[in-house]
mmCIF file of C-alpha atoms in Angstrom:
data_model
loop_
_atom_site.group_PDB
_atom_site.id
_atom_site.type_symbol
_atom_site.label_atom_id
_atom_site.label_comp_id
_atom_site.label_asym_id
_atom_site.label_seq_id
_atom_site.Cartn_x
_atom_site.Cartn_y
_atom_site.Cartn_z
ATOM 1 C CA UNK K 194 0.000 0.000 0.000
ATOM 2 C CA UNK K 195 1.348 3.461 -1.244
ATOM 3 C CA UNK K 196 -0.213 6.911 -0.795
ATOM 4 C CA UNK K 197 -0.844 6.643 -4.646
ATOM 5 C CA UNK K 198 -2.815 3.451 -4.520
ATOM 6 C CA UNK K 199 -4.901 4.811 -1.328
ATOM 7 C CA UNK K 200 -6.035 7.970 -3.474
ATOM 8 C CA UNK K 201 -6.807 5.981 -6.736
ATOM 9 C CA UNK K 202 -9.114 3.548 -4.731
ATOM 10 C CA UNK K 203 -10.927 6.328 -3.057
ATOM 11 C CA UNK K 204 -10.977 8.277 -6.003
ATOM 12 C CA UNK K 205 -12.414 4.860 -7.974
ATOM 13 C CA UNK K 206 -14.765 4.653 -4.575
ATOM 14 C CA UNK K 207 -16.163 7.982 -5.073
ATOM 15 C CA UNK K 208 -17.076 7.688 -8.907
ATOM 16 C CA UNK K 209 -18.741 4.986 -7.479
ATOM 17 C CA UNK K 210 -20.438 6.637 -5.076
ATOM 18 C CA UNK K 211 -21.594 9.548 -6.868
ATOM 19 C CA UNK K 212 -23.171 6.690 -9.836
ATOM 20 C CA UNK K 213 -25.318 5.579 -7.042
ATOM 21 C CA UNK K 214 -26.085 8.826 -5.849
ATOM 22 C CA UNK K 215 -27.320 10.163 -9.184
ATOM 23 C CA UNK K 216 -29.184 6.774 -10.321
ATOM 24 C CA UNK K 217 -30.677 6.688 -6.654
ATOM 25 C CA UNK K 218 -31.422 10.600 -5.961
ATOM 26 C CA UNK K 219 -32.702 11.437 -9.359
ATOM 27 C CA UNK K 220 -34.277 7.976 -10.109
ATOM 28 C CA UNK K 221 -32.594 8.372 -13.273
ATOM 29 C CA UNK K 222 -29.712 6.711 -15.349
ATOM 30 C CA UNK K 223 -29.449 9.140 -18.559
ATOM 31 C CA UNK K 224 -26.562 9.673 -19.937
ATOM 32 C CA UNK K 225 -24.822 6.385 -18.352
ATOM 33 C CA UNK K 226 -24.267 3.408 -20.630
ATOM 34 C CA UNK K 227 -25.616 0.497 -19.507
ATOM 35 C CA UNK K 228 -23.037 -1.644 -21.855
ATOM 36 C CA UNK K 229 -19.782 0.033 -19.643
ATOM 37 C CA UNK K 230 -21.478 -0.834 -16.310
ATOM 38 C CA UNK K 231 -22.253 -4.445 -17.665
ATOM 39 C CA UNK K 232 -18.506 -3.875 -18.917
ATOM 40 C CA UNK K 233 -17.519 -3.397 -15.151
ATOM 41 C CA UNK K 234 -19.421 -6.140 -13.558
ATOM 42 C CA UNK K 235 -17.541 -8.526 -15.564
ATOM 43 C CA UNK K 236 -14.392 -6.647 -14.823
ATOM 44 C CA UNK K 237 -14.958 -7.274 -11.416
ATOM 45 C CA UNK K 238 -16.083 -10.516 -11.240
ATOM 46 C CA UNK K 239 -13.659 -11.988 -13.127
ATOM 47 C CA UNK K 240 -10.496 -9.910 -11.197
ATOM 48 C CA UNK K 241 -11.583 -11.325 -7.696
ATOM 49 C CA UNK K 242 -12.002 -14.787 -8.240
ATOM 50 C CA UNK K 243 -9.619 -15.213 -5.265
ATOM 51 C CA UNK K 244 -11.625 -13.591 -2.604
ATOM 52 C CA UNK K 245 -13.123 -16.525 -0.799
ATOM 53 C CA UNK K 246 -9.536 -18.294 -1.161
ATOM 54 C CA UNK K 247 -7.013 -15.782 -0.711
ATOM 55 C CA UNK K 248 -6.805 -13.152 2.193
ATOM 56 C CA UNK K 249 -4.533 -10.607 2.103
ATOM 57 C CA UNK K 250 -6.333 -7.928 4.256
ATOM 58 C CA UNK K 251 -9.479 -6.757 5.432
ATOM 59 C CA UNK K 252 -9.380 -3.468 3.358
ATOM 60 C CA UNK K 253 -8.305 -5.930 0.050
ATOM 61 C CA UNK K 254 -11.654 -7.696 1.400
ATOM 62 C CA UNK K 255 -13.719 -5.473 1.794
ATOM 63 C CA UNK K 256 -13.148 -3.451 -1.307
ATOM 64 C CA UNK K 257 -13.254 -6.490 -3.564
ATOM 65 C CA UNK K 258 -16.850 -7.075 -2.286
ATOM 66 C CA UNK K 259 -17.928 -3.356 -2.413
ATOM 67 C CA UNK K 260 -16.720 -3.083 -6.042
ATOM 68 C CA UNK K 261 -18.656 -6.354 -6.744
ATOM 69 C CA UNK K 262 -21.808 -5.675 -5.162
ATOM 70 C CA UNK K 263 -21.939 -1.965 -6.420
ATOM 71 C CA UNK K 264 -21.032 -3.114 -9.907
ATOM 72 C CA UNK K 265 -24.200 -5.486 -10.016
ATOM 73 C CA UNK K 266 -26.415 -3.305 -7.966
ATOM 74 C CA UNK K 267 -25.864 -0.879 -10.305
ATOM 75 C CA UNK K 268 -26.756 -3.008 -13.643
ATOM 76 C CA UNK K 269 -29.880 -4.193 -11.809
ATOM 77 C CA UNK K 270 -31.216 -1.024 -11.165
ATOM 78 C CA UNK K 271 -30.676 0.005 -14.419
ATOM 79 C CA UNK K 272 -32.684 -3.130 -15.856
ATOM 80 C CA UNK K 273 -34.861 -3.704 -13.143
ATOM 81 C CA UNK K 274 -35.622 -0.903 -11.424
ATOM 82 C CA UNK K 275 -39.089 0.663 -12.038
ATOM 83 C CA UNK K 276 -38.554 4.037 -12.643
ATOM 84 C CA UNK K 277 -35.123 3.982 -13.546
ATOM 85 C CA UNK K 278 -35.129 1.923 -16.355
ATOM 86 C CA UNK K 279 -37.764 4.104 -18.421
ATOM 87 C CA UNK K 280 -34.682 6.661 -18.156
ATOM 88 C CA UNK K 281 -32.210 4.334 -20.016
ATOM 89 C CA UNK K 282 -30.889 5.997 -23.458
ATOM 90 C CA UNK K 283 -31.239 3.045 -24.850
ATOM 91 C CA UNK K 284 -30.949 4.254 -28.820
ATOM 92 C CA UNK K 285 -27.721 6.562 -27.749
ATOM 93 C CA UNK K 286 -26.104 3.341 -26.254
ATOM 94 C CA UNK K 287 -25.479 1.182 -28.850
ATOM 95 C CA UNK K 288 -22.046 0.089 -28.900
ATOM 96 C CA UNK K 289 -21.357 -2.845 -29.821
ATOM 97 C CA UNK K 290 -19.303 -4.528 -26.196
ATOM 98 C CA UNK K 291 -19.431 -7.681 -27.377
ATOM 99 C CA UNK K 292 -16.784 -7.396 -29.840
ATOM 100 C CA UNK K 293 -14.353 -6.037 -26.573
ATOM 101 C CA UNK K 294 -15.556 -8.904 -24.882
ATOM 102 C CA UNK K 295 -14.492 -11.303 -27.123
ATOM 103 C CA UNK K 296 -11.384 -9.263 -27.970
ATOM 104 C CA UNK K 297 -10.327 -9.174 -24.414
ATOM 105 C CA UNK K 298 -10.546 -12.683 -23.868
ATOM 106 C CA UNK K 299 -8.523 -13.638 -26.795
ATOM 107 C CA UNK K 300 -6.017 -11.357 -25.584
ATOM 108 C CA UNK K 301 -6.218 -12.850 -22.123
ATOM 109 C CA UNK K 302 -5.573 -16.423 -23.754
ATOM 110 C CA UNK K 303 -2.983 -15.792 -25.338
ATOM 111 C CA UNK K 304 -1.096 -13.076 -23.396
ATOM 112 C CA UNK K 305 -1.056 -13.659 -19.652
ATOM 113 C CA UNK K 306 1.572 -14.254 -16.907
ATOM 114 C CA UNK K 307 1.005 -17.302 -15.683
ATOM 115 C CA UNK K 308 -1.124 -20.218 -17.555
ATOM 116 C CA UNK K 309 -3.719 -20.927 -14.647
ATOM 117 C CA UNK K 310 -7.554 -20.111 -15.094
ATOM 118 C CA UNK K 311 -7.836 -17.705 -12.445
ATOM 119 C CA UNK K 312 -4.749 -15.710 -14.146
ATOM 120 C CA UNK K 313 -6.297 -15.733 -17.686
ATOM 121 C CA UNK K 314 -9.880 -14.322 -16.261
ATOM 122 C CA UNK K 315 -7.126 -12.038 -14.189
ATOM 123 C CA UNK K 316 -5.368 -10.579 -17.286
ATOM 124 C CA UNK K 317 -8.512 -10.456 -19.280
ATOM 125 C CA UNK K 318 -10.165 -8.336 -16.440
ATOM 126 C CA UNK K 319 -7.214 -6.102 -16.621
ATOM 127 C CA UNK K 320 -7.439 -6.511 -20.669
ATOM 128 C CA UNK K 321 -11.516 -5.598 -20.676
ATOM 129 C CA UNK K 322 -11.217 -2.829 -18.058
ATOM 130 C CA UNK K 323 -8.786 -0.549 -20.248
ATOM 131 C CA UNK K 324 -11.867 -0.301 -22.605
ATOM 132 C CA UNK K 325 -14.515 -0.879 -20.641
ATOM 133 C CA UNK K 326 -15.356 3.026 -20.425
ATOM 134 C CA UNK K 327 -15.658 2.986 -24.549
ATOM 135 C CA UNK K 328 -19.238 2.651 -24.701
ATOM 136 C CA UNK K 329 -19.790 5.171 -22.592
ATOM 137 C CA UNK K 330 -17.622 7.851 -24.139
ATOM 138 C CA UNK K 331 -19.288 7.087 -27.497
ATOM 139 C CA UNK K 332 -22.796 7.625 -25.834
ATOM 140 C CA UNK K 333 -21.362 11.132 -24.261
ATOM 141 C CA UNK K 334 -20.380 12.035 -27.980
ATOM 142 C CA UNK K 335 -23.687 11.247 -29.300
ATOM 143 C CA UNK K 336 -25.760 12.829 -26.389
ATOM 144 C CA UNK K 337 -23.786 15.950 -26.790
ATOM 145 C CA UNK K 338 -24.404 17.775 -23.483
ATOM 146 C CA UNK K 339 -23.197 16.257 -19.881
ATOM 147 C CA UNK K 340 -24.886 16.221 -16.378
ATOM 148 C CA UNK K 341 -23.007 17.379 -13.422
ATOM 149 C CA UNK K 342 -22.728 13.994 -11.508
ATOM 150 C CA UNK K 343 -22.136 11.883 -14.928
ATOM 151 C CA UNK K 344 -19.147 14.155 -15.787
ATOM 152 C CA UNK K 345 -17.880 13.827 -12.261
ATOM 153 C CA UNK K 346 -18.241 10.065 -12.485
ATOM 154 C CA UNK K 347 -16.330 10.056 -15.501
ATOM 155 C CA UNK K 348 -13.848 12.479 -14.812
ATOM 156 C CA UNK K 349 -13.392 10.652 -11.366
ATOM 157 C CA UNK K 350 -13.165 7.018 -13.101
ATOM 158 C CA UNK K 351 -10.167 8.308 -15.264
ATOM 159 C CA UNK K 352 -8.190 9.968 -12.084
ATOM 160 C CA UNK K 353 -8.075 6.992 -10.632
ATOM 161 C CA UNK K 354 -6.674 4.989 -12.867
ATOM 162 C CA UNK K 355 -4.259 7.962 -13.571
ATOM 163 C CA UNK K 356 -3.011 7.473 -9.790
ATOM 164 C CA UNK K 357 -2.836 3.621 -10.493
ATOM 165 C CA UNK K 358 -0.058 4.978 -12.986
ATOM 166 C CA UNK K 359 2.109 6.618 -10.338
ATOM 167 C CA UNK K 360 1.409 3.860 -7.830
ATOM 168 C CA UNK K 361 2.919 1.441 -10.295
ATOM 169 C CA UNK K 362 5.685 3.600 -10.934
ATOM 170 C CA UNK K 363 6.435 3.986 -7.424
ATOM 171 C CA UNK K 364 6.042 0.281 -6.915
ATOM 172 C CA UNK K 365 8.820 -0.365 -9.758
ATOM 173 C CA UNK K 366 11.386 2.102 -8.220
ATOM 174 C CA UNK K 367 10.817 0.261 -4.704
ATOM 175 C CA UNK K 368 10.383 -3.011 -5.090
ATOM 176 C CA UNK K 369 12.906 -5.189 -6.350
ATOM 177 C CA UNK K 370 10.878 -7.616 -8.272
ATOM 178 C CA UNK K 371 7.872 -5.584 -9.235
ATOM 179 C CA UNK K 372 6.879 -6.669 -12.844
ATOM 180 C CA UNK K 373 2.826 -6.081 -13.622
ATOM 181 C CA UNK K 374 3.958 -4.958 -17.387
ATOM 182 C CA UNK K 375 0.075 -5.953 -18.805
ATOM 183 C CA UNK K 376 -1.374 -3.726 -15.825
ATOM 184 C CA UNK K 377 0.861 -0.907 -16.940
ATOM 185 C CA UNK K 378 0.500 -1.022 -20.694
ATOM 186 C CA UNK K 379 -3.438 -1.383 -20.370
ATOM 187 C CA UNK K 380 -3.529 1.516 -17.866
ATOM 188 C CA UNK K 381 -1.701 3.825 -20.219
ATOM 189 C CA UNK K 382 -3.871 2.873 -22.888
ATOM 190 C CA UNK K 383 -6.691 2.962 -20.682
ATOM 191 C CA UNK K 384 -5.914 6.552 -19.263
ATOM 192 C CA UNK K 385 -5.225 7.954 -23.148
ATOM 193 C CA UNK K 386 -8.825 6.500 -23.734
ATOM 194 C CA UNK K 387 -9.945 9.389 -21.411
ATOM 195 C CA UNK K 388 -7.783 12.279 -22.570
ATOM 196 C CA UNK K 389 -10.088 14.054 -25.454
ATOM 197 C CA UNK K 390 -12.929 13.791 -21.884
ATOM 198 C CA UNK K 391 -10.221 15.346 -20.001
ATOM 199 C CA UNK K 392 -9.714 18.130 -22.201
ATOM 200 C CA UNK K 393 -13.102 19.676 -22.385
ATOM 201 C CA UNK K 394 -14.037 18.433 -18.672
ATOM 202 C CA UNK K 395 -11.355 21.097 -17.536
ATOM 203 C CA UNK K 396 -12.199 23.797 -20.772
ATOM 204 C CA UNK K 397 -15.653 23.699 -18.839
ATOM 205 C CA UNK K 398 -14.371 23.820 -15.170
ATOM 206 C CA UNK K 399 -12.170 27.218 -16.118
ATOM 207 C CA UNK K 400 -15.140 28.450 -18.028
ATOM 208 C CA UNK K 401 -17.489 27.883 -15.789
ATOM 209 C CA UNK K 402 -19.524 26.805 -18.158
ATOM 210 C CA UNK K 403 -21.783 23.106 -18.650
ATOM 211 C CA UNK K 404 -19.755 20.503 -20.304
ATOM 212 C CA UNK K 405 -20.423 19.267 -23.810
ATOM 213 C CA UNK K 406 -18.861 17.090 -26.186
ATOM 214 C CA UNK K 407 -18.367 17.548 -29.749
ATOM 215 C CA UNK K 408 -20.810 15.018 -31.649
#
């Protein structure tokens, strides 16, 4: 544990956090793709297939479970849920995640660090969450203008995997046998993903002004 690993977990937390708070206080999920959160269940799912096995610490614990069960309370509420579902922008979201799915896992076969199961579903978690936030950058684009509390989530979302960065470069100037090379190339690639969102989150934040998003 490193001070840059603390902040990108509570900084992951809070986009987290403020998801639930808009879907929950609003009764409303527009302008969140349903395909990214379905995106980061599997993520999720797949990356702590060790937690009934192997116990490292309660905080490792606890926010393995809290990432799970947010993850799927999330996609439930957006399928399920009464009044939020009606809310669903279901003809902006159309991208098709299957194809990173599929993608991912082929990647995960064949690139990986150790051949076990549990460290193929490992890499491809790693693998699907550098993309993950696609579909929901393509449904931004397409929507044009962005809510307070969905910019923050996605502004938020990139940050933290932006401190995972400096956590890992910490980690390799420390530690004498650090090697998580497919963690660090998919987090750069991951991070880029969000730099065009970056750009006009802060053009908006010195203007003062509502963010939008160039169709």
């Amino acid at each position: 544990m490193n001070i840059f690993r603390l902040l990108g977990d509570m900084t992951h937390l809070i986009s987290i956090l403020i998801l639930l708070l808009k879907i929950y206080a609003t009764k409303s999920c527009s302008g969140i793709s349903l395909k990214t959160q379905e995106l980061y269940a599997l993520v999720f799912v797949t990356r702590y297939l060790d937690l009934f096995t192997d116990f490292i610490s309660v905080y490792n614990s606890v926010m393995k479970v809290v990432f799970i069960v947010s993850s799927l309370a999330i996609v439930w509420c957006m399928r399920r849920h009464r009044m939020v579902k009606r809310t669903y922008d279901k003809q902006l979201d159309t991208f098709r995640h299957y194809f990173l799915i599929a993608a991912c896992l082929g990647l995960a076969i064949f690139l990986h660090e150790k051949l076990t199961i549990r460290e193929i579903f490992w890499a491809f978690s790693i693998y699907m969450e550098a993309v993950a936030i696609l579909p929901q950058l393509v449904l931004l684009q397409r929507s044009g203008n962005v809510d307070n509390l969905t910019g923050q989530y996605v502004f938020l979302l990139g940050a933290y995997r932006a401190f995972y960065i400096l956590n890992w470069i910490y980690r390799y100037l420390t530690e004498t046998h650090f090697n998580r090379w497919i963690s660090c190339v998919s987090g750069l690639v991951q991070t880029a993903l969000y730099a065009d969102f970056f750009y006009y989150y802060f053009i908006s934040w010195k203007n003062n002004a509502k963010l939008q998003l160039p169709a």
